[in-house]
Amino acid sequence: MNKQVLLDNLRCIPDWPIQGVNFRDVTTLFKSAEALKEITEEMCDIYADKGITKIVGIESRGFVMSSAVAVRLGAGVVLCRKPGKLPCETVQESYAKEYGIDTIEIHKDAINENDVVLLHDDLLATGGTMKAACNLVKKFKPKKIYCNFIIELNSEFPNSRALFDKDIEISSLLQF
């Protein structure tokens, strides 16, 4: 993978949304055809031989790459959304955030025991959302769960990976 292409196209916004935070904006990666191709190819290389049958995209930036990679891997896409956004019966998982409780959900019929699931989001920071998504997917008892991020902020949040069960393989394309 040409990490320099990603680094050259990643916009960093200092002091947003609050003072002291260096926000990594992946939307600039998505608008670059070259960066989008690099991300897609790297993710497909990582998961080509894993037997992925479903890719769960975490709202909302996780939808972009989950769709692109699913097409290449021959997998389906499952949307993990905030409550009230999915039209049919759902399964939910709530989790604590710094300012209260949040909830995510997926359709009740989205995953089954025969699935090998890749969960994807743009960024691993505290890990709360992805941990909740893993807990949600585990309710379906799939064969295997993988997690992937474009960016991992391991220097700012060095213990994020410790939240996840040891049987969940985690990968990230860029680490800061």
mmCIF file with all atom_site columns, C-alpha atoms in Angstrom:
data_model
loop_
_atom_site.group_PDB
_atom_site.id
_atom_site.type_symbol
_atom_site.label_atom_id
_atom_site.label_alt_id
_atom_site.label_comp_id
_atom_site.label_asym_id
_atom_site.label_entity_id
_atom_site.label_seq_id
_atom_site.pdbx_PDB_ins_code
_atom_site.Cartn_x
_atom_site.Cartn_y
_atom_site.Cartn_z
_atom_site.occupancy
_atom_site.B_iso_or_equiv
_atom_site.pdbx_formal_charge
_atom_site.auth_seq_id
_atom_site.auth_comp_id
_atom_site.auth_asym_id
_atom_site.auth_atom_id
_atom_site.pdbx_PDB_model_num
ATOM 1   C CA . MET A 1 1   ? 0.000   0.000   0.000  1.00 0.00 ? 1   MET A CA 1
ATOM 2   C CA . ASN A 1 2   ? 1.170   3.496   -0.777 1.00 0.00 ? 2   ASN A CA 1
ATOM 3   C CA . LYS A 1 3   ? 0.599   5.136   2.612  1.00 0.00 ? 3   LYS A CA 1
ATOM 4   C CA . GLN A 1 4   ? 1.988   8.400   1.304  1.00 0.00 ? 4   GLN A CA 1
ATOM 5   C CA . VAL A 1 5   ? -0.996  8.739   -1.042 1.00 0.00 ? 5   VAL A CA 1
ATOM 6   C CA . LEU A 1 6   ? -3.277  8.450   1.975  1.00 0.00 ? 6   LEU A CA 1
ATOM 7   C CA . LEU A 1 7   ? -1.222  10.838  4.087  1.00 0.00 ? 7   LEU A CA 1
ATOM 8   C CA . ASP A 1 8   ? -1.075  13.375  1.250  1.00 0.00 ? 8   ASP A CA 1
ATOM 9   C CA . ASN A 1 9   ? -4.880  13.291  0.921  1.00 0.00 ? 9   ASN A CA 1
ATOM 10  C CA . LEU A 1 10  ? -5.821  13.225  4.607  1.00 0.00 ? 10  LEU A CA 1
ATOM 11  C CA . ARG A 1 11  ? -7.028  16.576  5.913  1.00 0.00 ? 11  ARG A CA 1
ATOM 12  C CA . CYS A 1 12  ? -6.208  17.356  9.531  1.00 0.00 ? 12  CYS A CA 1
ATOM 13  C CA . ILE A 1 13  ? -8.190  20.066  11.265 1.00 0.00 ? 13  ILE A CA 1
ATOM 14  C CA . PRO A 1 14  ? -6.559  21.383  14.450 1.00 0.00 ? 14  PRO A CA 1
ATOM 15  C CA . ASP A 1 15  ? -8.702  22.183  17.487 1.00 0.00 ? 15  ASP A CA 1
ATOM 16  C CA . TRP A 1 16  ? -11.900 20.668  16.080 1.00 0.00 ? 16  TRP A CA 1
ATOM 17  C CA . PRO A 1 17  ? -14.443 19.878  17.409 1.00 0.00 ? 17  PRO A CA 1
ATOM 18  C CA . ILE A 1 18  ? -12.794 21.135  20.595 1.00 0.00 ? 18  ILE A CA 1
ATOM 19  C CA . GLN A 1 19  ? -9.500  22.724  21.577 1.00 0.00 ? 19  GLN A CA 1
ATOM 20  C CA . GLY A 1 20  ? -6.616  20.245  21.590 1.00 0.00 ? 20  GLY A CA 1
ATOM 21  C CA . VAL A 1 21  ? -8.168  17.739  19.161 1.00 0.00 ? 21  VAL A CA 1
ATOM 22  C CA . ASN A 1 22  ? -6.465  17.217  15.789 1.00 0.00 ? 22  ASN A CA 1
ATOM 23  C CA . PHE A 1 23  ? -9.427  15.934  13.743 1.00 0.00 ? 23  PHE A CA 1
ATOM 24  C CA . ARG A 1 24  ? -8.545  13.510  10.940 1.00 0.00 ? 24  ARG A CA 1
ATOM 25  C CA . ASP A 1 25  ? -11.061 14.104  8.139  1.00 0.00 ? 25  ASP A CA 1
ATOM 26  C CA . VAL A 1 26  ? -11.364 11.004  5.942  1.00 0.00 ? 26  VAL A CA 1
ATOM 27  C CA . THR A 1 27  ? -13.772 12.692  3.517  1.00 0.00 ? 27  THR A CA 1
ATOM 28  C CA . THR A 1 28  ? -10.723 14.035  1.669  1.00 0.00 ? 28  THR A CA 1
ATOM 29  C CA . LEU A 1 29  ? -9.556  10.445  1.199  1.00 0.00 ? 29  LEU A CA 1
ATOM 30  C CA . PHE A 1 30  ? -12.913 9.539   -0.316 1.00 0.00 ? 30  PHE A CA 1
ATOM 31  C CA . LYS A 1 31  ? -12.881 12.407  -2.821 1.00 0.00 ? 31  LYS A CA 1
ATOM 32  C CA . SER A 1 32  ? -9.458  11.370  -4.167 1.00 0.00 ? 32  SER A CA 1
ATOM 33  C CA . ALA A 1 33  ? -9.793  8.559   -6.707 1.00 0.00 ? 33  ALA A CA 1
ATOM 34  C CA . GLU A 1 34  ? -6.195  7.520   -6.044 1.00 0.00 ? 34  GLU A CA 1
ATOM 35  C CA . ALA A 1 35  ? -6.630  7.391   -2.247 1.00 0.00 ? 35  ALA A CA 1
ATOM 36  C CA . LEU A 1 36  ? -9.969  5.605   -2.541 1.00 0.00 ? 36  LEU A CA 1
ATOM 37  C CA . LYS A 1 37  ? -8.354  3.008   -4.788 1.00 0.00 ? 37  LYS A CA 1
ATOM 38  C CA . GLU A 1 38  ? -5.457  2.524   -2.323 1.00 0.00 ? 38  GLU A CA 1
ATOM 39  C CA . ILE A 1 39  ? -7.841  1.994   0.607  1.00 0.00 ? 39  ILE A CA 1
ATOM 40  C CA . THR A 1 40  ? -10.037 -0.399  -1.367 1.00 0.00 ? 40  THR A CA 1
ATOM 41  C CA . GLU A 1 41  ? -7.130  -2.462  -2.660 1.00 0.00 ? 41  GLU A CA 1
ATOM 42  C CA . GLU A 1 42  ? -5.442  -2.685  0.749  1.00 0.00 ? 42  GLU A CA 1
ATOM 43  C CA . MET A 1 43  ? -8.641  -3.740  2.504  1.00 0.00 ? 43  MET A CA 1
ATOM 44  C CA . CYS A 1 44  ? -9.327  -6.325  -0.188 1.00 0.00 ? 44  CYS A CA 1
ATOM 45  C CA . ASP A 1 45  ? -5.775  -7.660  0.141  1.00 0.00 ? 45  ASP A CA 1
ATOM 46  C CA . ILE A 1 46  ? -6.133  -7.977  3.925  1.00 0.00 ? 46  ILE A CA 1
ATOM 47  C CA . TYR A 1 47  ? -9.470  -9.825  3.756  1.00 0.00 ? 47  TYR A CA 1
ATOM 48  C CA . ALA A 1 48  ? -9.305  -11.666 0.414  1.00 0.00 ? 48  ALA A CA 1
ATOM 49  C CA . ASP A 1 49  ? -8.752  -15.080 1.997  1.00 0.00 ? 49  ASP A CA 1
ATOM 50  C CA . LYS A 1 50  ? -10.879 -14.658 5.134  1.00 0.00 ? 50  LYS A CA 1
ATOM 51  C CA . GLY A 1 51  ? -14.203 -15.829 3.672  1.00 0.00 ? 51  GLY A CA 1
ATOM 52  C CA . ILE A 1 52  ? -16.022 -12.573 4.439  1.00 0.00 ? 52  ILE A CA 1
ATOM 53  C CA . THR A 1 53  ? -19.733 -12.887 3.692  1.00 0.00 ? 53  THR A CA 1
ATOM 54  C CA . LYS A 1 54  ? -21.001 -9.625  5.259  1.00 0.00 ? 54  LYS A CA 1
ATOM 55  C CA . ILE A 1 55  ? -19.416 -6.237  5.828  1.00 0.00 ? 55  ILE A CA 1
ATOM 56  C CA . VAL A 1 56  ? -21.011 -4.104  8.522  1.00 0.00 ? 56  VAL A CA 1
ATOM 57  C CA . GLY A 1 57  ? -20.539 -0.403  7.810  1.00 0.00 ? 57  GLY A CA 1
ATOM 58  C CA . ILE A 1 58  ? -20.751 1.831   10.884 1.00 0.00 ? 58  ILE A CA 1
ATOM 59  C CA . GLU A 1 59  ? -22.740 5.047   10.404 1.00 0.00 ? 59  GLU A CA 1
ATOM 60  C CA . SER A 1 60  ? -21.879 6.992   8.443  1.00 0.00 ? 60  SER A CA 1
ATOM 61  C CA . ARG A 1 61  ? -18.352 7.139   7.086  1.00 0.00 ? 61  ARG A CA 1
ATOM 62  C CA . GLY A 1 62  ? -18.075 3.360   7.468  1.00 0.00 ? 62  GLY A CA 1
ATOM 63  C CA . PHE A 1 63  ? -20.697 2.974   4.743  1.00 0.00 ? 63  PHE A CA 1
ATOM 64  C CA . VAL A 1 64  ? -18.330 4.214   2.025  1.00 0.00 ? 64  VAL A CA 1
ATOM 65  C CA . MET A 1 65  ? -15.593 1.600   2.235  1.00 0.00 ? 65  MET A CA 1
ATOM 66  C CA . SER A 1 66  ? -17.858 -1.241  3.321  1.00 0.00 ? 66  SER A CA 1
ATOM 67  C CA . SER A 1 67  ? -19.705 -0.946  0.032  1.00 0.00 ? 67  SER A CA 1
ATOM 68  C CA . ALA A 1 68  ? -16.594 -0.654  -2.139 1.00 0.00 ? 68  ALA A CA 1
ATOM 69  C CA . VAL A 1 69  ? -14.880 -3.621  -0.487 1.00 0.00 ? 69  VAL A CA 1
ATOM 70  C CA . ALA A 1 70  ? -18.028 -5.774  -0.427 1.00 0.00 ? 70  ALA A CA 1
ATOM 71  C CA . VAL A 1 71  ? -18.348 -5.538  -4.199 1.00 0.00 ? 71  VAL A CA 1
ATOM 72  C CA . ARG A 1 72  ? -14.756 -6.727  -4.666 1.00 0.00 ? 72  ARG A CA 1
ATOM 73  C CA . LEU A 1 73  ? -15.004 -9.529  -2.063 1.00 0.00 ? 73  LEU A CA 1
ATOM 74  C CA . GLY A 1 74  ? -18.438 -10.747 -3.186 1.00 0.00 ? 74  GLY A CA 1
ATOM 75  C CA . ALA A 1 75  ? -19.950 -9.971  0.220  1.00 0.00 ? 75  ALA A CA 1
ATOM 76  C CA . GLY A 1 76  ? -23.142 -8.287  1.328  1.00 0.00 ? 76  GLY A CA 1
ATOM 77  C CA . VAL A 1 77  ? -23.353 -4.992  3.216  1.00 0.00 ? 77  VAL A CA 1
ATOM 78  C CA . VAL A 1 78  ? -25.110 -4.487  6.545  1.00 0.00 ? 78  VAL A CA 1
ATOM 79  C CA . LEU A 1 79  ? -25.793 -0.968  7.773  1.00 0.00 ? 79  LEU A CA 1
ATOM 80  C CA . CYS A 1 80  ? -25.189 -0.236  11.452 1.00 0.00 ? 80  CYS A CA 1
ATOM 81  C CA . ARG A 1 81  ? -27.225 2.875   12.200 1.00 0.00 ? 81  ARG A CA 1
ATOM 82  C CA . LYS A 1 82  ? -28.555 5.135   14.881 1.00 0.00 ? 82  LYS A CA 1
ATOM 83  C CA . PRO A 1 83  ? -32.060 4.268   16.144 1.00 0.00 ? 83  PRO A CA 1
ATOM 84  C CA . GLY A 1 84  ? -35.019 4.979   13.921 1.00 0.00 ? 84  GLY A CA 1
ATOM 85  C CA . LYS A 1 85  ? -33.092 4.958   10.628 1.00 0.00 ? 85  LYS A CA 1
ATOM 86  C CA . LEU A 1 86  ? -33.771 1.353   9.592  1.00 0.00 ? 86  LEU A CA 1
ATOM 87  C CA . PRO A 1 87  ? -37.282 0.456   8.387  1.00 0.00 ? 87  PRO A CA 1
ATOM 88  C CA . CYS A 1 88  ? -37.694 -3.118  9.669  1.00 0.00 ? 88  CYS A CA 1
ATOM 89  C CA . GLU A 1 89  ? -37.314 -4.914  12.985 1.00 0.00 ? 89  GLU A CA 1
ATOM 90  C CA . THR A 1 90  ? -33.889 -4.316  14.520 1.00 0.00 ? 90  THR A CA 1
ATOM 91  C CA . VAL A 1 91  ? -31.514 -5.530  17.206 1.00 0.00 ? 91  VAL A CA 1
ATOM 92  C CA . GLN A 1 92  ? -29.938 -2.794  19.339 1.00 0.00 ? 92  GLN A CA 1
ATOM 93  C CA . GLU A 1 93  ? -26.886 -2.224  21.497 1.00 0.00 ? 93  GLU A CA 1
ATOM 94  C CA . SER A 1 94  ? -26.426 0.755   23.796 1.00 0.00 ? 94  SER A CA 1
ATOM 95  C CA . TYR A 1 95  ? -23.099 2.047   25.039 1.00 0.00 ? 95  TYR A CA 1
ATOM 96  C CA . ALA A 1 96  ? -21.699 4.857   27.148 1.00 0.00 ? 96  ALA A CA 1
ATOM 97  C CA . LYS A 1 97  ? -20.103 7.910   25.571 1.00 0.00 ? 97  LYS A CA 1
ATOM 98  C CA . GLU A 1 98  ? -18.441 10.813  27.288 1.00 0.00 ? 98  GLU A CA 1
ATOM 99  C CA . TYR A 1 99  ? -21.704 12.804  27.261 1.00 0.00 ? 99  TYR A CA 1
ATOM 100 C CA . GLY A 1 100 ? -24.292 10.089  27.810 1.00 0.00 ? 100 GLY A CA 1
ATOM 101 C CA . ILE A 1 101 ? -25.661 6.901   26.302 1.00 0.00 ? 101 ILE A CA 1
ATOM 102 C CA . ASP A 1 102 ? -25.852 6.164   22.586 1.00 0.00 ? 102 ASP A CA 1
ATOM 103 C CA . THR A 1 103 ? -27.480 3.278   20.720 1.00 0.00 ? 103 THR A CA 1
ATOM 104 C CA . ILE A 1 104 ? -26.803 1.546   17.415 1.00 0.00 ? 104 ILE A CA 1
ATOM 105 C CA . GLU A 1 105 ? -28.884 -1.028  15.590 1.00 0.00 ? 105 GLU A CA 1
ATOM 106 C CA . ILE A 1 106 ? -28.992 -3.359  12.611 1.00 0.00 ? 106 ILE A CA 1
ATOM 107 C CA . HIS A 1 107 ? -31.805 -5.289  10.993 1.00 0.00 ? 107 HIS A CA 1
ATOM 108 C CA . LYS A 1 108 ? -32.798 -8.453  12.834 1.00 0.00 ? 108 LYS A CA 1
ATOM 109 C CA . ASP A 1 109 ? -32.377 -10.559 9.675  1.00 0.00 ? 109 ASP A CA 1
ATOM 110 C CA . ALA A 1 110 ? -29.038 -9.044  8.557  1.00 0.00 ? 110 ALA A CA 1
ATOM 111 C CA . ILE A 1 111 ? -26.582 -11.683 9.815  1.00 0.00 ? 111 ILE A CA 1
ATOM 112 C CA . ASN A 1 112 ? -26.737 -15.413 10.552 1.00 0.00 ? 112 ASN A CA 1
ATOM 113 C CA . GLU A 1 113 ? -24.583 -18.141 12.088 1.00 0.00 ? 113 GLU A CA 1
ATOM 114 C CA . ASN A 1 114 ? -22.959 -18.992 8.751  1.00 0.00 ? 114 ASN A CA 1
ATOM 115 C CA . ASP A 1 115 ? -21.614 -15.481 8.179  1.00 0.00 ? 115 ASP A CA 1
ATOM 116 C CA . VAL A 1 116 ? -18.034 -14.292 8.502  1.00 0.00 ? 116 VAL A CA 1
ATOM 117 C CA . VAL A 1 117 ? -18.355 -10.617 9.347  1.00 0.00 ? 117 VAL A CA 1
ATOM 118 C CA . LEU A 1 118 ? -16.048 -7.672  8.805  1.00 0.00 ? 118 LEU A CA 1
ATOM 119 C CA . LEU A 1 119 ? -17.003 -4.539  10.737 1.00 0.00 ? 119 LEU A CA 1
ATOM 120 C CA . HIS A 1 120 ? -15.616 -1.325  9.256  1.00 0.00 ? 120 HIS A CA 1
ATOM 121 C CA . ASP A 1 121 ? -15.422 2.249   10.481 1.00 0.00 ? 121 ASP A CA 1
ATOM 122 C CA . ASP A 1 122 ? -13.230 5.158   9.543  1.00 0.00 ? 122 ASP A CA 1
ATOM 123 C CA . LEU A 1 123 ? -11.495 5.736   12.871 1.00 0.00 ? 123 LEU A CA 1
ATOM 124 C CA . LEU A 1 124 ? -10.501 3.929   16.058 1.00 0.00 ? 124 LEU A CA 1
ATOM 125 C CA . ALA A 1 125 ? -10.172 6.379   18.942 1.00 0.00 ? 125 ALA A CA 1
ATOM 126 C CA . THR A 1 126 ? -11.849 5.403   22.219 1.00 0.00 ? 126 THR A CA 1
ATOM 127 C CA . GLY A 1 127 ? -13.313 2.273   20.616 1.00 0.00 ? 127 GLY A CA 1
ATOM 128 C CA . GLY A 1 128 ? -16.761 2.645   22.162 1.00 0.00 ? 128 GLY A CA 1
ATOM 129 C CA . THR A 1 129 ? -18.807 2.586   18.975 1.00 0.00 ? 129 THR A CA 1
ATOM 130 C CA . MET A 1 130 ? -16.957 -0.354  17.440 1.00 0.00 ? 130 MET A CA 1
ATOM 131 C CA . LYS A 1 131 ? -17.054 -2.318  20.701 1.00 0.00 ? 131 LYS A CA 1
ATOM 132 C CA . ALA A 1 132 ? -20.826 -1.817  20.776 1.00 0.00 ? 132 ALA A CA 1
ATOM 133 C CA . ALA A 1 133 ? -21.042 -2.878  17.117 1.00 0.00 ? 133 ALA A CA 1
ATOM 134 C CA . CYS A 1 134 ? -19.039 -6.037  17.914 1.00 0.00 ? 134 CYS A CA 1
ATOM 135 C CA . ASN A 1 135 ? -21.360 -6.821  20.818 1.00 0.00 ? 135 ASN A CA 1
ATOM 136 C CA . LEU A 1 136 ? -24.329 -6.278  18.528 1.00 0.00 ? 136 LEU A CA 1
ATOM 137 C CA . VAL A 1 137 ? -22.965 -8.582  15.816 1.00 0.00 ? 137 VAL A CA 1
ATOM 138 C CA . LYS A 1 138 ? -22.055 -11.258 18.398 1.00 0.00 ? 138 LYS A CA 1
ATOM 139 C CA . LYS A 1 139 ? -25.774 -11.557 19.205 1.00 0.00 ? 139 LYS A CA 1
ATOM 140 C CA . PHE A 1 140 ? -26.148 -13.202 15.775 1.00 0.00 ? 140 PHE A CA 1
ATOM 141 C CA . LYS A 1 141 ? -23.427 -15.799 16.572 1.00 0.00 ? 141 LYS A CA 1
ATOM 142 C CA . PRO A 1 142 ? -21.492 -15.518 13.282 1.00 0.00 ? 142 PRO A CA 1
ATOM 143 C CA . LYS A 1 143 ? -18.585 -17.861 12.551 1.00 0.00 ? 143 LYS A CA 1
ATOM 144 C CA . LYS A 1 144 ? -15.966 -15.101 12.860 1.00 0.00 ? 144 LYS A CA 1
ATOM 145 C CA . ILE A 1 145 ? -15.711 -11.321 13.375 1.00 0.00 ? 145 ILE A CA 1
ATOM 146 C CA . TYR A 1 146 ? -13.015 -8.991  12.046 1.00 0.00 ? 146 TYR A CA 1
ATOM 147 C CA . CYS A 1 147 ? -12.705 -5.222  12.595 1.00 0.00 ? 147 CYS A CA 1
ATOM 148 C CA . ASN A 1 148 ? -11.065 -2.711  10.296 1.00 0.00 ? 148 ASN A CA 1
ATOM 149 C CA . PHE A 1 149 ? -10.360 1.019   10.449 1.00 0.00 ? 149 PHE A CA 1
ATOM 150 C CA . ILE A 1 150 ? -8.774  3.436   8.021  1.00 0.00 ? 150 ILE A CA 1
ATOM 151 C CA . ILE A 1 151 ? -7.137  5.329   10.901 1.00 0.00 ? 151 ILE A CA 1
ATOM 152 C CA . GLU A 1 152 ? -6.152  4.271   14.406 1.00 0.00 ? 152 GLU A CA 1
ATOM 153 C CA . LEU A 1 153 ? -5.219  6.908   16.966 1.00 0.00 ? 153 LEU A CA 1
ATOM 154 C CA . ASN A 1 154 ? -3.093  4.599   19.117 1.00 0.00 ? 154 ASN A CA 1
ATOM 155 C CA . SER A 1 155 ? -0.797  7.352   20.427 1.00 0.00 ? 155 SER A CA 1
ATOM 156 C CA . GLU A 1 156 ? -3.794  9.278   21.801 1.00 0.00 ? 156 GLU A CA 1
ATOM 157 C CA . PHE A 1 157 ? -5.815  6.206   22.826 1.00 0.00 ? 157 PHE A CA 1
ATOM 158 C CA . PRO A 1 158 ? -3.260  3.433   23.455 1.00 0.00 ? 158 PRO A CA 1
ATOM 159 C CA . ASN A 1 159 ? -5.695  1.078   25.213 1.00 0.00 ? 159 ASN A CA 1
ATOM 160 C CA . SER A 1 160 ? -8.505  0.998   22.639 1.00 0.00 ? 160 SER A CA 1
ATOM 161 C CA . ARG A 1 161 ? -7.644  -2.442  21.281 1.00 0.00 ? 161 ARG A CA 1
ATOM 162 C CA . ALA A 1 162 ? -7.817  -3.873  24.803 1.00 0.00 ? 162 ALA A CA 1
ATOM 163 C CA . LEU A 1 163 ? -11.606 -3.347  24.743 1.00 0.00 ? 163 LEU A CA 1
ATOM 164 C CA . PHE A 1 164 ? -12.055 -6.063  22.154 1.00 0.00 ? 164 PHE A CA 1
ATOM 165 C CA . ASP A 1 165 ? -12.183 -9.803  22.723 1.00 0.00 ? 165 ASP A CA 1
ATOM 166 C CA . LYS A 1 166 ? -8.958  -11.589 21.820 1.00 0.00 ? 166 LYS A CA 1
ATOM 167 C CA . ASP A 1 167 ? -10.649 -13.612 19.071 1.00 0.00 ? 167 ASP A CA 1
ATOM 168 C CA . ILE A 1 168 ? -11.487 -10.460 17.086 1.00 0.00 ? 168 ILE A CA 1
ATOM 169 C CA . GLU A 1 169 ? -8.738  -9.562  14.622 1.00 0.00 ? 169 GLU A CA 1
ATOM 170 C CA . ILE A 1 170 ? -8.292  -5.793  14.235 1.00 0.00 ? 170 ILE A CA 1
ATOM 171 C CA . SER A 1 171 ? -6.500  -3.998  11.417 1.00 0.00 ? 171 SER A CA 1
ATOM 172 C CA . SER A 1 172 ? -5.983  -0.355  10.559 1.00 0.00 ? 172 SER A CA 1
ATOM 173 C CA . LEU A 1 173 ? -4.399  1.195   7.498  1.00 0.00 ? 173 LEU A CA 1
ATOM 174 C CA . LEU A 1 174 ? -2.851  4.252   9.163  1.00 0.00 ? 174 LEU A CA 1
ATOM 175 C CA . GLN A 1 175 ? -1.731  4.610   12.750 1.00 0.00 ? 175 GLN A CA 1
ATOM 176 C CA . PHE A 1 176 ? -1.040  7.871   14.531 1.00 0.00 ? 176 PHE A CA 1
#
